[in-house]
Coordinates of C-alpha atoms in Angstrom, one line a residue:
Chain A
M1 CA 3.1 6.8 -32.9
K2 CA 6.0 5.6 -30.9
N3 CA 6.8 1.7 -31.0
R4 CA 8.4 1.7 -27.5
V5 CA 7.8 3.8 -24.2
R6 CA 9.8 3.6 -21.1
I7 CA 8.0 4.5 -17.9
A8 CA 10.2 4.7 -14.8
A9 CA 8.8 4.4 -11.1
G10 CA 10.2 7.3 -9.0
Q11 CA 8.3 7.2 -5.9
G12 CA 6.2 4.3 -4.4
F13 CA 4.7 6.2 -1.5
W14 CA 5.1 9.6 0.3
G15 CA 8.3 9.3 2.1
D16 CA 10.1 6.9 -0.4
W17 CA 13.8 7.1 -1.1
P18 CA 14.5 10.8 -2.1
E19 CA 17.4 9.7 -4.4
A20 CA 15.2 7.6 -6.6
P21 CA 13.6 10.1 -9.0
Y22 CA 17.2 11.7 -9.9
R23 CA 18.5 8.2 -10.5
Q24 CA 15.8 7.2 -12.6
V25 CA 16.1 10.4 -14.9
T26 CA 19.8 10.2 -15.2
G27 CA 20.5 6.4 -15.1
G28 CA 19.4 5.8 -18.8
P29 CA 16.8 6.6 -21.3
I30 CA 13.3 7.1 -20.0
D31 CA 10.2 8.7 -21.4
Y32 CA 8.0 9.2 -18.4
L33 CA 8.7 9.4 -14.6
M34 CA 5.8 8.1 -12.6
M35 CA 5.5 9.3 -9.0
D36 CA 2.9 8.0 -6.6
Y37 CA 2.4 9.8 -3.2
L38 CA -1.1 9.1 -1.9
A39 CA -1.8 6.4 0.6
E40 CA -5.3 6.0 2.0
V41 CA -5.0 8.3 4.7
T42 CA -2.6 10.7 3.2
M43 CA -5.4 13.0 1.8
S44 CA -6.9 13.7 5.3
I45 CA -3.5 14.9 6.5
L46 CA -3.0 17.0 3.6
Q47 CA -6.5 18.4 4.2
K48 CA -5.6 19.3 7.7
Q49 CA -2.5 21.1 6.5
K50 CA -4.7 23.0 3.9
V51 CA -7.2 24.1 6.7
R52 CA -4.1 25.6 8.6
D53 CA -2.6 27.2 5.6
P54 CA -4.5 27.6 2.2
E55 CA -1.3 27.6 0.3
R56 CA -0.5 23.8 1.3
G57 CA -2.3 20.5 1.2
Y58 CA 0.2 18.9 -1.3
A59 CA 3.3 16.7 -1.1
T60 CA 5.9 19.3 -0.6
D61 CA 8.7 16.6 -1.1
F62 CA 7.6 16.5 -4.7
V63 CA 8.6 20.1 -5.2
Q64 CA 12.1 19.7 -3.7
Q65 CA 12.5 16.6 -6.0
M66 CA 11.3 18.4 -8.9
E67 CA 13.7 21.2 -8.3
R68 CA 16.5 18.8 -8.4
I69 CA 15.4 16.9 -11.7
L70 CA 13.6 19.4 -13.6
P71 CA 16.8 20.5 -15.6
V72 CA 17.4 17.2 -16.8
V73 CA 13.6 16.5 -17.3
V74 CA 13.5 19.5 -19.7
Q75 CA 16.7 18.8 -21.4
R76 CA 16.0 15.1 -22.1
G77 CA 12.2 15.7 -22.8
I78 CA 11.1 13.4 -20.0
K79 CA 7.6 13.9 -19.0
V80 CA 6.4 13.4 -15.3
T81 CA 3.0 12.3 -13.9
A82 CA 2.3 12.5 -10.0
N83 CA -0.6 12.6 -7.7
A84 CA 1.5 14.8 -5.6
G85 CA -1.1 17.6 -5.6
G86 CA -3.2 16.1 -2.8
V87 CA -6.0 18.2 -1.8
N88 CA -4.5 21.3 -3.6
P89 CA -3.0 20.5 -6.9
H90 CA -3.2 24.2 -8.0
G91 CA -1.0 25.2 -5.1
C92 CA 1.4 22.3 -5.9
A93 CA 1.6 23.4 -9.6
A94 CA 2.2 27.0 -8.3
A95 CA 5.2 25.9 -6.3
V96 CA 6.6 23.8 -9.0
T97 CA 6.2 26.7 -11.4
A98 CA 8.2 29.0 -9.0
A99 CA 11.0 26.3 -8.9
A100 CA 11.1 26.0 -12.7
R101 CA 11.5 29.8 -12.9
R102 CA 14.3 29.8 -10.3
L103 CA 16.0 27.5 -12.5
G104 CA 15.7 29.8 -15.7
L105 CA 13.2 27.2 -17.2
A106 CA 10.5 29.9 -18.0
G107 CA 8.9 29.3 -21.5
K108 CA 10.2 25.6 -21.5
L109 CA 7.8 23.7 -19.6
R110 CA 4.0 23.3 -19.4
I111 CA 2.3 22.0 -16.2
G112 CA -1.0 20.0 -16.4
V113 CA -3.2 20.1 -13.3
V114 CA -6.1 17.3 -12.9
T115 CA -8.7 18.5 -10.2
G116 CA -12.4 17.5 -9.8
D117 CA -11.8 14.7 -7.5
D118 CA -12.4 16.7 -4.3
L119 CA -16.1 16.1 -3.1
L120 CA -15.9 17.7 0.4
G121 CA -17.8 20.8 -0.6
R122 CA -20.4 18.6 -2.5
L123 CA -21.1 16.0 0.2
D124 CA -24.3 17.3 1.6
A125 CA -25.8 18.2 -1.8
L126 CA -24.9 14.4 -2.7
I127 CA -26.6 13.0 0.3
A128 CA -29.6 15.1 0.0
R129 CA -30.0 13.7 -3.6
G130 CA -30.1 10.2 -2.3
H131 CA -26.4 9.2 -2.6
D132 CA -25.7 7.4 0.7
L133 CA -22.0 6.8 0.2
R134 CA -22.3 3.7 2.2
N135 CA -19.1 2.1 3.7
M136 CA -18.1 -0.8 1.3
D137 CA -17.0 -2.9 4.4
T138 CA -19.8 -2.2 6.9
G139 CA -22.9 -0.9 4.7
R140 CA -23.5 2.1 7.1
P141 CA -24.4 5.3 5.2
L142 CA -22.1 8.4 5.4
R143 CA -24.6 10.6 7.2
D144 CA -24.2 8.5 10.4
I145 CA -20.5 10.2 10.4
R146 CA -21.2 13.4 8.3
D147 CA -20.2 15.8 11.1
R148 CA -16.7 14.0 11.5
V149 CA -15.7 14.2 7.8
L150 CA -12.2 15.7 7.1
S151 CA -11.8 14.9 3.5
A152 CA -13.8 13.2 0.6
N153 CA -12.1 12.3 -2.7
A154 CA -13.2 10.3 -5.7
Y155 CA -10.5 8.2 -7.3
L156 CA -10.0 9.6 -10.9
G157 CA -8.5 7.4 -13.4
A158 CA -6.1 7.7 -16.3
W159 CA -8.1 9.8 -18.9
P160 CA -7.8 13.0 -17.3
L161 CA -4.1 12.7 -17.4
V162 CA -4.4 11.8 -21.1
R163 CA -6.1 14.9 -21.9
A164 CA -3.4 17.0 -20.1
L165 CA -0.7 15.1 -22.0
R166 CA -2.4 15.7 -25.3
D167 CA -2.8 19.4 -24.4
G168 CA 0.9 19.5 -24.4
A169 CA 1.7 19.1 -20.5
D170 CA 5.2 18.1 -19.5
V171 CA 4.4 17.6 -15.9
V172 CA 1.1 16.4 -14.9
I173 CA 0.0 17.1 -11.2
T174 CA -3.1 15.4 -9.9
G175 CA -5.1 15.2 -6.8
R176 CA -6.5 11.6 -6.0
V177 CA -5.8 9.6 -9.2
T178 CA -5.3 5.8 -8.8
D179 CA -1.7 4.8 -8.5
T180 CA -2.2 2.8 -11.7
G181 CA -3.5 5.5 -13.6
L182 CA -0.3 7.3 -13.4
T183 CA 1.3 4.7 -15.6
L184 CA -1.5 3.8 -17.8
A185 CA -2.1 7.5 -18.9
P186 CA 1.4 7.8 -20.6
L187 CA 0.9 4.4 -22.4
I188 CA -2.8 5.6 -23.7
H189 CA -1.2 8.8 -24.7
A190 CA 1.9 7.4 -26.5
F191 CA 0.2 4.5 -28.2
D192 CA -3.1 6.2 -28.8
W193 CA -5.0 3.3 -27.2
R194 CA -8.8 3.6 -27.4
E195 CA -11.3 4.2 -24.6
D196 CA -12.6 0.6 -25.1
A197 CA -9.7 -1.4 -25.8
W198 CA -10.2 -3.2 -22.7
D199 CA -7.3 -5.7 -23.0
L200 CA -4.8 -2.8 -23.6
L201 CA -6.1 -0.7 -20.8
A202 CA -5.8 -3.7 -18.5
A203 CA -2.2 -4.4 -19.6
G204 CA -1.3 -0.7 -18.8
T205 CA -3.1 -1.2 -15.4
V206 CA -1.1 -4.2 -14.7
A207 CA 2.0 -2.3 -15.6
G208 CA 1.2 0.2 -13.1
H209 CA 0.4 -2.1 -10.4
I210 CA 3.8 -3.6 -10.7
I211 CA 5.7 -0.4 -10.6
E212 CA 3.5 1.6 -8.2
C213 CA 5.4 0.5 -5.1
G214 CA 8.7 1.4 -6.5
A215 CA 11.6 -1.0 -5.6
Q216 CA 9.1 -3.5 -4.4
A217 CA 9.2 -4.8 -7.9
S218 CA 13.0 -4.6 -8.3
G219 CA 14.3 -6.6 -5.3
G220 CA 13.3 -4.7 -2.3
N221 CA 11.1 -6.4 0.3
S222 CA 11.4 -9.5 -1.6
L223 CA 11.2 -12.7 0.3
V224 CA 12.4 -15.2 -2.3
D225 CA 16.0 -15.8 -2.0
W226 CA 16.6 -12.4 -0.4
P227 CA 20.0 -12.6 1.0
R228 CA 21.2 -13.1 -2.6
V229 CA 19.7 -9.9 -3.9
P230 CA 22.6 -7.9 -5.1
D231 CA 23.7 -4.5 -3.9
L232 CA 20.3 -3.1 -2.5
A233 CA 22.3 0.0 -1.4
N234 CA 22.4 1.0 -5.0
V235 CA 18.8 -0.5 -5.9
G236 CA 17.4 0.3 -9.3
Y237 CA 13.8 1.2 -9.2
P238 CA 11.6 -0.6 -12.0
I239 CA 11.0 0.7 -15.4
V240 CA 8.0 -0.4 -17.9
D241 CA 9.4 -0.9 -21.4
A242 CA 6.1 -1.2 -23.2
R243 CA 5.0 -1.8 -26.7
P244 CA 1.8 -0.8 -28.6
D245 CA 0.3 -4.2 -28.5
G246 CA -0.1 -4.1 -24.5
T247 CA 3.1 -6.4 -24.1
F248 CA 5.9 -5.1 -21.9
E249 CA 9.1 -5.9 -20.1
I250 CA 10.0 -4.9 -16.5
V251 CA 13.5 -3.7 -16.4
K252 CA 15.9 -1.3 -14.4
H253 CA 18.7 0.9 -15.3
P254 CA 22.2 -0.7 -16.0
R255 CA 24.9 -0.6 -13.3
T256 CA 22.2 -0.5 -10.6
G257 CA 21.7 -3.1 -7.6
G258 CA 18.4 -5.2 -6.9
R259 CA 16.9 -7.7 -9.0
I260 CA 14.0 -8.3 -11.6
S261 CA 13.0 -11.8 -11.6
V262 CA 9.6 -13.6 -12.3
A263 CA 9.4 -14.6 -8.6
G264 CA 9.9 -11.1 -7.5
V265 CA 7.4 -9.7 -9.9
T266 CA 4.8 -12.3 -8.8
E267 CA 5.3 -11.1 -5.4
Q268 CA 4.6 -7.7 -6.2
L269 CA 1.5 -8.7 -8.5
V270 CA -0.2 -10.5 -5.5
Y271 CA 0.4 -7.5 -3.1
E272 CA -2.8 -6.0 -2.0
M273 CA -4.8 -8.2 -4.2
G274 CA -8.5 -8.9 -3.8
D275 CA -10.3 -11.2 -6.3
P276 CA -7.6 -11.6 -9.0
R277 CA -10.2 -11.9 -11.9
E278 CA -11.6 -8.5 -10.9
Y279 CA -9.0 -5.8 -10.3
I280 CA -11.2 -2.8 -10.6
T281 CA -10.1 0.6 -11.5
P282 CA -11.9 3.5 -13.1
D283 CA -10.5 2.7 -16.5
C284 CA -11.2 -1.0 -16.8
V285 CA -11.5 -4.4 -14.8
A286 CA -8.3 -6.3 -15.3
D287 CA -8.0 -10.1 -14.9
F288 CA -4.7 -11.1 -13.1
T289 CA -5.4 -14.8 -13.9
T290 CA -4.4 -14.0 -17.7
I291 CA -1.0 -12.6 -16.9
A292 CA 2.0 -14.4 -18.2
L293 CA 5.4 -13.9 -16.9
R294 CA 8.7 -15.0 -18.4
Q295 CA 12.5 -14.2 -17.7
A296 CA 13.5 -12.7 -21.1
G297 CA 17.2 -11.9 -19.8
K298 CA 19.0 -10.8 -16.7
D299 CA 16.8 -8.3 -15.0
R300 CA 14.3 -8.4 -17.5
V301 CA 10.9 -10.0 -17.1
R302 CA 8.4 -10.1 -20.0
V303 CA 4.7 -9.6 -19.3
A304 CA 2.1 -10.5 -21.8
G305 CA -1.3 -12.1 -22.4
I306 CA -3.3 -9.6 -20.3
K307 CA -7.1 -9.5 -20.7
G308 CA -9.6 -7.0 -19.3
G309 CA -13.1 -6.0 -19.4
P310 CA -15.1 -2.9 -19.4
A311 CA -15.0 -0.3 -16.6
T312 CA -17.7 -0.2 -14.2
D313 CA -20.1 2.9 -14.0
K314 CA -18.9 3.6 -10.3
L315 CA -15.8 5.4 -8.8
K316 CA -14.4 4.6 -5.5
V317 CA -14.7 7.5 -3.0
S318 CA -12.2 7.6 -0.3
V319 CA -13.4 9.6 2.8
A320 CA -11.6 10.4 6.0
Y321 CA -13.2 11.2 9.0
A322 CA -12.3 11.8 12.8
Y323 CA -12.7 8.5 14.7
G324 CA -11.2 9.2 18.2
Y325 CA -8.0 8.9 20.0
K326 CA -5.2 6.3 20.6
A327 CA -2.0 5.8 22.5
V328 CA 0.8 3.2 22.3
G329 CA 3.5 2.9 24.8
T330 CA 6.5 0.4 25.4
L331 CA 8.6 -1.2 28.1
V332 CA 11.4 -3.7 27.4
Y333 CA 11.9 -6.7 29.8
A334 CA 15.2 -8.7 29.9
W335 CA 16.1 -12.3 30.5
P336 CA 15.6 -14.4 32.6
E337 CA 12.0 -15.1 32.2
A338 CA 11.6 -11.9 29.7
L339 CA 8.2 -12.9 28.4
K340 CA 6.7 -13.9 31.8
K341 CA 7.7 -10.6 33.4
A342 CA 6.1 -8.6 30.2
Q343 CA 2.8 -10.6 30.6
D344 CA 3.0 -9.9 34.3
A345 CA 3.3 -6.2 33.7
D346 CA 0.5 -6.2 31.2
R347 CA -1.9 -7.9 33.7
I348 CA -1.0 -5.3 36.4
L349 CA -1.6 -2.3 34.0
R350 CA -4.9 -3.7 32.9
R351 CA -5.9 -4.2 36.5
R352 CA -4.9 -0.4 37.4
L353 CA -6.9 0.7 34.1
A354 CA -10.0 -1.2 35.3
D355 CA -9.6 0.1 38.8
L356 CA -9.6 3.7 37.3
K357 CA -12.8 2.8 35.5
L358 CA -11.2 4.0 32.4
A359 CA -13.4 2.8 29.3
F360 CA -11.9 2.0 25.9
E361 CA -13.1 0.7 22.8
A362 CA -9.9 -1.4 22.7
I363 CA -6.9 -2.4 24.7
H364 CA -4.3 -4.3 22.7
T365 CA -1.1 -5.9 24.1
E366 CA 1.6 -7.3 22.1
F367 CA 4.9 -8.9 23.4
V368 CA 7.6 -7.7 20.7
G369 CA 10.3 -10.3 20.3
A370 CA 7.9 -13.1 21.1
T371 CA 4.4 -13.0 19.7
A372 CA 3.7 -9.6 18.3
T373 CA 3.5 -10.5 14.7
H374 CA 2.9 -14.2 14.6
G375 CA 0.8 -14.7 17.8
R376 CA 0.4 -18.0 19.1
L377 CA 2.0 -19.5 16.1
A378 CA 5.4 -18.3 17.6
A379 CA 4.6 -19.3 21.3
A380 CA 7.2 -22.2 21.3
D381 CA 10.1 -20.0 19.9
A382 CA 9.2 -17.2 22.4
R383 CA 9.9 -18.9 25.8
E384 CA 13.5 -18.2 26.1
A385 CA 13.7 -14.9 24.3
P386 CA 16.6 -12.6 25.6
E387 CA 14.3 -9.6 25.9
V388 CA 10.7 -8.9 25.1
Q389 CA 9.1 -5.5 24.5
L390 CA 5.7 -5.0 26.1
R391 CA 3.6 -2.9 23.9
I392 CA 0.3 -1.9 24.9
G393 CA -2.2 0.5 23.2
V394 CA -5.6 1.9 23.8
R395 CA -8.1 3.4 21.7
G396 CA -11.4 5.3 22.4
P397 CA -13.5 8.3 21.9
D398 CA -12.4 10.1 25.1
K399 CA -9.1 11.9 24.8
A400 CA -8.8 12.4 28.6
A401 CA -9.1 8.6 29.2
V402 CA -6.3 7.8 26.6
D403 CA -4.2 10.5 28.3
R404 CA -4.8 8.9 31.7
F405 CA -3.4 5.7 30.2
T406 CA -0.3 7.2 29.1
R407 CA 0.5 8.1 32.6
E408 CA 0.2 4.5 33.8
L409 CA 3.2 3.1 31.9
A410 CA 6.3 4.7 33.7
P411 CA 5.2 3.9 37.1
L412 CA 5.6 0.1 36.2
I413 CA 9.4 0.6 36.0
L414 CA 9.5 0.9 39.6
N415 CA 6.5 -0.6 41.0
G416 CA 6.1 -3.6 38.6
P417 CA 8.1 -6.7 37.5
P418 CA 12.0 -6.5 37.4
S419 CA 14.6 -6.2 34.8
V420 CA 12.7 -3.5 32.7
T421 CA 14.3 -0.7 30.6
G422 CA 13.9 1.2 27.4
F423 CA 11.6 4.2 28.5
A424 CA 14.0 6.9 27.1
A425 CA 11.4 8.1 24.6
G426 CA 9.1 9.3 27.7
R427 CA 5.4 9.3 27.8
P428 CA 3.5 8.5 24.8
K429 CA 1.4 11.1 23.1
P430 CA -2.4 10.6 22.7
E431 CA -2.9 10.7 18.9
E432 CA -6.1 11.6 16.9
I433 CA -7.3 8.7 14.6
V434 CA -8.4 9.9 11.2
A435 CA -10.2 6.9 9.9
Y436 CA -10.8 5.7 6.2
W437 CA -14.3 5.2 4.7
P438 CA -14.4 3.6 1.4
A439 CA -17.5 4.2 -0.8
L440 CA -18.9 4.2 -4.4
L441 CA -20.5 6.8 -6.4
D442 CA -21.9 7.1 -9.8
K443 CA -19.1 8.1 -12.1
R444 CA -21.3 10.4 -14.0
L445 CA -21.6 12.7 -10.9
V446 CA -17.7 13.5 -11.1
E447 CA -16.5 15.8 -13.6
P448 CA -12.5 15.9 -13.9
K449 CA -11.2 19.3 -14.8
V450 CA -7.9 19.7 -16.6
E451 CA -5.8 22.6 -17.3
V452 CA -2.5 23.2 -18.9
I453 CA -0.3 26.0 -17.7
A454 CA 2.8 27.4 -19.3
V455 CA 5.7 28.1 -16.9
Chain B
M1 CA 7.8 -35.9 4.0
K2 CA 6.6 -33.0 6.3
V3 CA 8.2 -29.7 5.1
R4 CA 7.4 -26.1 6.2
L5 CA 5.2 -23.9 3.5
L6 CA 8.3 -21.8 3.6
D7 CA 10.3 -24.5 2.0
I8 CA 8.1 -24.7 -1.1
A9 CA 6.6 -21.4 -1.3
H10 CA 7.1 -17.6 -0.8
A11 CA 4.6 -15.1 -0.1
R12 CA 3.7 -11.2 0.1
S13 CA 0.9 -9.7 2.1
G14 CA -0.8 -6.6 2.3
D15 CA -4.0 -5.0 3.3
K16 CA -7.5 -3.4 2.2
G17 CA -9.1 -1.9 5.4
D18 CA -9.6 -4.6 7.9
T19 CA -8.9 -7.4 5.4
A20 CA -5.4 -8.7 4.9
N21 CA -4.4 -10.6 1.8
V22 CA -1.8 -13.2 1.5
G23 CA -0.5 -14.3 -1.8
V24 CA 1.3 -17.7 -1.7
I25 CA 3.6 -18.5 -4.7
A26 CA 5.0 -22.0 -5.5
R27 CA 8.9 -21.8 -5.7
K28 CA 8.5 -24.7 -8.6
A29 CA 5.6 -25.5 -10.9
E30 CA 5.4 -29.0 -9.3
Y31 CA 4.7 -27.7 -5.9
Y32 CA 1.6 -25.6 -7.2
P33 CA -0.6 -28.6 -7.3
V34 CA 0.4 -29.5 -3.7
L35 CA -0.6 -26.1 -2.6
V36 CA -3.9 -26.3 -4.4
R37 CA -4.8 -29.5 -2.7
Q38 CA -3.4 -28.8 0.7
L39 CA -3.7 -25.1 1.3
T40 CA -7.4 -25.0 1.4
A41 CA -9.4 -21.7 2.7
A42 CA -10.4 -24.0 5.6
R43 CA -6.8 -25.0 6.5
V44 CA -5.4 -21.4 6.6
A45 CA -8.6 -20.4 8.6
R46 CA -7.6 -23.1 11.1
H47 CA -4.1 -21.8 11.1
F48 CA -5.1 -18.4 12.0
R49 CA -7.7 -19.3 14.4
G50 CA -8.0 -17.0 17.1
M51 CA -5.9 -14.4 15.3
I52 CA -8.4 -13.2 12.9
K53 CA -12.1 -12.6 13.4
G54 CA -13.6 -12.9 9.9
N55 CA -13.6 -15.8 7.3
V56 CA -11.0 -16.8 4.9
E57 CA -11.4 -16.7 1.1
R58 CA -9.2 -18.4 -1.5
F59 CA -8.6 -17.5 -5.2
E60 CA -6.5 -19.4 -7.6
L61 CA -3.7 -18.1 -10.1
P62 CA -2.4 -21.0 -11.9
N63 CA -0.7 -18.7 -14.3
L64 CA 1.5 -17.4 -11.7
R65 CA 1.4 -20.6 -9.7
A66 CA -0.1 -18.7 -6.8
L67 CA -2.9 -18.6 -4.3
N68 CA -4.4 -15.4 -2.9
F69 CA -6.0 -15.4 0.5
L70 CA -8.2 -12.8 2.0
L71 CA -8.1 -12.9 6.0
H72 CA -11.1 -10.8 6.9
G73 CA -11.1 -9.0 10.2
A74 CA -7.5 -9.7 10.6
L75 CA -6.1 -6.0 11.5
D76 CA -7.8 -4.9 14.4
G77 CA -9.9 -2.3 12.4
G78 CA -7.0 -1.8 9.8
G79 CA -5.2 1.4 8.6
T80 CA -4.9 3.9 11.3
I81 CA -7.6 2.5 13.6
S82 CA -5.4 -0.6 14.2
L83 CA -3.1 -0.8 17.5
K84 CA -1.3 -3.7 16.1
T85 CA 2.5 -3.4 15.0
D86 CA 1.4 -5.2 11.9
A87 CA -1.5 -2.9 11.3
Q88 CA -1.2 -3.6 7.6
G89 CA -0.5 -7.2 7.8
K90 CA 2.7 -6.8 6.1
V91 CA 4.2 -9.8 7.7
L92 CA 1.1 -12.2 7.9
S93 CA 2.6 -13.7 4.9
T94 CA 5.5 -15.2 7.0
A95 CA 3.2 -16.3 9.9
L96 CA 1.4 -18.4 7.1
L97 CA 4.7 -19.7 5.7
R98 CA 5.1 -21.6 9.2
L99 CA 2.3 -24.1 8.2
E100 CA 3.2 -27.6 7.7
I101 CA 2.8 -29.3 4.2
D102 CA 2.9 -33.1 3.5
L103 CA 5.1 -33.1 0.4
P104 CA 4.6 -36.3 -1.8
R105 CA 7.7 -38.3 -2.2
K106 CA 7.9 -37.8 -5.8
Q107 CA 7.8 -34.2 -5.7
R108 CA 10.8 -33.6 -3.4

């Protein structure tokens, strides 16, 4: 058994910095590269792609990134965990296999594929057997929107990835696996942690939470003392340097920018937090009020003391469904009285929508540069703004009404308040809303599948 | 002495559906008890009055000298439904840091 394992964050979301994975595998020694691709609504976008083309439905960027780093990964014996498989992990694995063969790596790589999270084909059977899949926020049963469902996936935890690693996988590609599971699995595998070692599993989960958003733990998007974060152009993504007892340090490669500090890691710990005593994952329940942080050196934060409890008997399920349509348009008004002009334009536009008898679920107006993000709290600062962007959006079930709204913005340039500009992008497009429906399902109803394929 | 919350704390916010969370972190250990006393759930709810639809919950993390607030109904439905610029509540943290705190003399 190893007594130190280094897990590096390569991507914090789909669309993160394309340079990060290469820098992580070449900038210094690491054992694992963890890449997180799936946000709540990503699965539905991928599902739509798969309906159009059965070969697709996964994060294609991952394949390009793997093509670039695979020679180094194989040479240095680095293993990769990624939930890039989306709704088509086998398609993703096939694409990575083809890339590996192009690079002459046939026979030198094994790819693990984790599936079993996709519930779309089982929904009717589950509902018929009395599993309501009630919305965790509203309590409504899924049958209310069954005909509009686009994708449904259970969040799997770390253990299926552990099986793939134990079976010799070098690259593990999954569908909907929790962000934290991608980091916890290598730790369980490397240190042989037991299934009921709750404190250790909680520690690995916290490690995963710290690095799952990439550079947000190493100086990016960090409010504390932000102007003095060094060299963000060359930011080093975070690395977990872990020990078998569940303690670990957050570090980054030498000669990289950014900053790893107690204050910055604390910001990441509270990100997207609910009740800190119960951070629930499929693997355990971590208690964030037990985490002890200490600056152990420059760009080195030591994390210890973490306690956890048994996992629940449920898995979270993420359902995506067609909700309706929306469109958002903008116009920019300039000094003098920029805000008053934008407010006047908003009144005129709303009056015209009412006169047209267009019904919407919501009309939402913001004055960007004045009160868009801080509302009335910023009102005093907003009066003398040199320019204000009127940003107005509508949402509703009727696509035609939303489309009609998009034709009411441009006319305001010549038939509304003065000093208006910024319409170069043209008429906004009505957009389909794919909404997110969180639910719970008994764990025993979900059977993860693990395969390991030689390239 | 009156100070802005920004002067004694920093913060990060995120989302879960239509709920935003704001984690507020004391810049120095001695500021944490001030936050615990003054930054109550009721005070935060008043600060955001008219801007959020639901209630405010508070959780304490003395180990990180941080408080975590859940602002329910803060995001116009949240996620892809929301029409807000800040649909994920990413900068609600800074809106909270505008709040005024009465800093006791000995803690300046």
